[in-house]
């Protein structure tokens, strides 16, 4: 796709670099999305736990 005749090595380096950047950004995106999900789940769990604790305290 990127390799064209004489400038094959150069295009190959550019292709490799683009592939590397794409991998890094995809990994960062996965990490960020995972962190967002984990933060949301942690906040939901803490809210649920607080609700349960409050309910338990008020009931008792």
mmCIF file of C-alpha atoms in Angstrom:
data_model
loop_
_atom_site.group_PDB
_atom_site.id
_atom_site.type_symbol
_atom_site.label_atom_id
_atom_site.label_comp_id
_atom_site.label_asym_id
_atom_site.label_seq_id
_atom_site.Cartn_x
_atom_site.Cartn_y
_atom_site.Cartn_z
ATOM 1 C CA UNK A 1 0.000 0.000 0.000
ATOM 2 C CA UNK A 2 2.726 2.505 0.995
ATOM 3 C CA UNK A 3 5.602 0.874 -0.939
ATOM 4 C CA UNK A 4 6.106 2.486 -4.365
ATOM 5 C CA UNK A 5 9.053 1.393 -6.522
ATOM 6 C CA UNK A 6 12.297 3.255 -5.740
ATOM 7 C CA UNK A 7 11.370 4.655 -2.301
ATOM 8 C CA UNK A 8 10.528 1.261 -0.887
ATOM 9 C CA UNK A 9 12.727 1.440 2.228
ATOM 10 C CA UNK A 10 11.530 4.950 3.114
ATOM 11 C CA UNK A 11 7.917 4.004 2.655
ATOM 12 C CA UNK A 12 8.483 0.835 4.650
ATOM 13 C CA UNK A 13 9.901 2.920 7.543
ATOM 14 C CA UNK A 14 6.908 5.260 7.324
ATOM 15 C CA UNK A 15 4.564 2.296 7.267
ATOM 16 C CA UNK A 16 6.262 0.768 10.318
ATOM 17 C CA UNK A 17 6.178 4.089 12.156
ATOM 18 C CA UNK A 18 2.500 4.591 11.326
ATOM 19 C CA UNK A 19 1.731 1.042 12.465
ATOM 20 C CA UNK A 20 3.626 1.638 15.726
ATOM 21 C CA UNK A 21 1.814 4.927 16.387
ATOM 22 C CA UNK A 22 -1.508 3.268 15.591
ATOM 23 C CA UNK A 23 -0.750 0.454 18.048
ATOM 24 C CA UNK A 24 0.327 2.890 20.777
ATOM 25 C CA UNK A 25 -2.744 5.057 20.331
ATOM 26 C CA UNK A 26 -5.077 2.058 20.242
ATOM 27 C CA UNK A 27 -3.464 0.717 23.446
ATOM 28 C CA UNK A 28 -3.760 4.141 25.114
ATOM 29 C CA UNK A 29 -7.388 4.371 23.978
ATOM 30 C CA UNK A 30 -8.094 0.916 25.428
ATOM 31 C CA UNK A 31 -6.393 1.864 28.718
ATOM 32 C CA UNK A 32 -8.280 5.165 28.925
ATOM 33 C CA UNK A 33 -11.624 3.520 28.115
ATOM 34 C CA UNK A 34 -10.881 0.749 30.638
ATOM 35 C CA UNK A 35 -9.964 3.329 33.296
ATOM 36 C CA UNK A 36 -13.179 5.253 32.584
ATOM 37 C CA UNK A 37 -15.187 2.039 32.888
ATOM 38 C CA UNK A 38 -13.391 1.039 36.083
ATOM 39 C CA UNK A 39 -13.888 4.535 37.565
ATOM 40 C CA UNK A 40 -17.594 4.397 36.698
ATOM 41 C CA UNK A 41 -17.976 0.926 38.189
ATOM 42 C CA UNK A 42 -16.033 1.953 41.317
ATOM 43 C CA UNK A 43 -18.222 5.053 41.761
ATOM 44 C CA UNK A 44 -21.367 2.962 41.237
ATOM 45 C CA UNK A 45 -20.136 0.351 43.711
ATOM 46 C CA UNK A 46 -19.255 3.017 46.304
ATOM 47 C CA UNK A 47 -22.685 4.650 45.865
ATOM 48 C CA UNK A 48 -24.400 1.258 46.193
ATOM 49 C CA UNK A 49 -22.289 0.406 49.246
ATOM 50 C CA UNK A 50 -23.069 3.775 50.830
ATOM 51 C CA UNK A 51 -26.768 3.226 50.144
ATOM 52 C CA UNK A 52 -26.620 -0.223 51.699
ATOM 53 C CA UNK A 53 -24.702 1.104 54.708
ATOM 54 C CA UNK A 54 -27.163 3.971 55.183
ATOM 55 C CA UNK A 55 -30.129 1.645 54.813
ATOM 56 C CA UNK A 56 -28.589 -0.784 57.267
ATOM 57 C CA UNK A 57 -27.879 2.025 59.764
ATOM 58 C CA UNK A 58 -31.337 3.550 59.444
ATOM 59 C CA UNK A 59 -33.037 0.144 59.687
ATOM 60 C CA UNK A 60 -30.946 -0.875 62.673
#
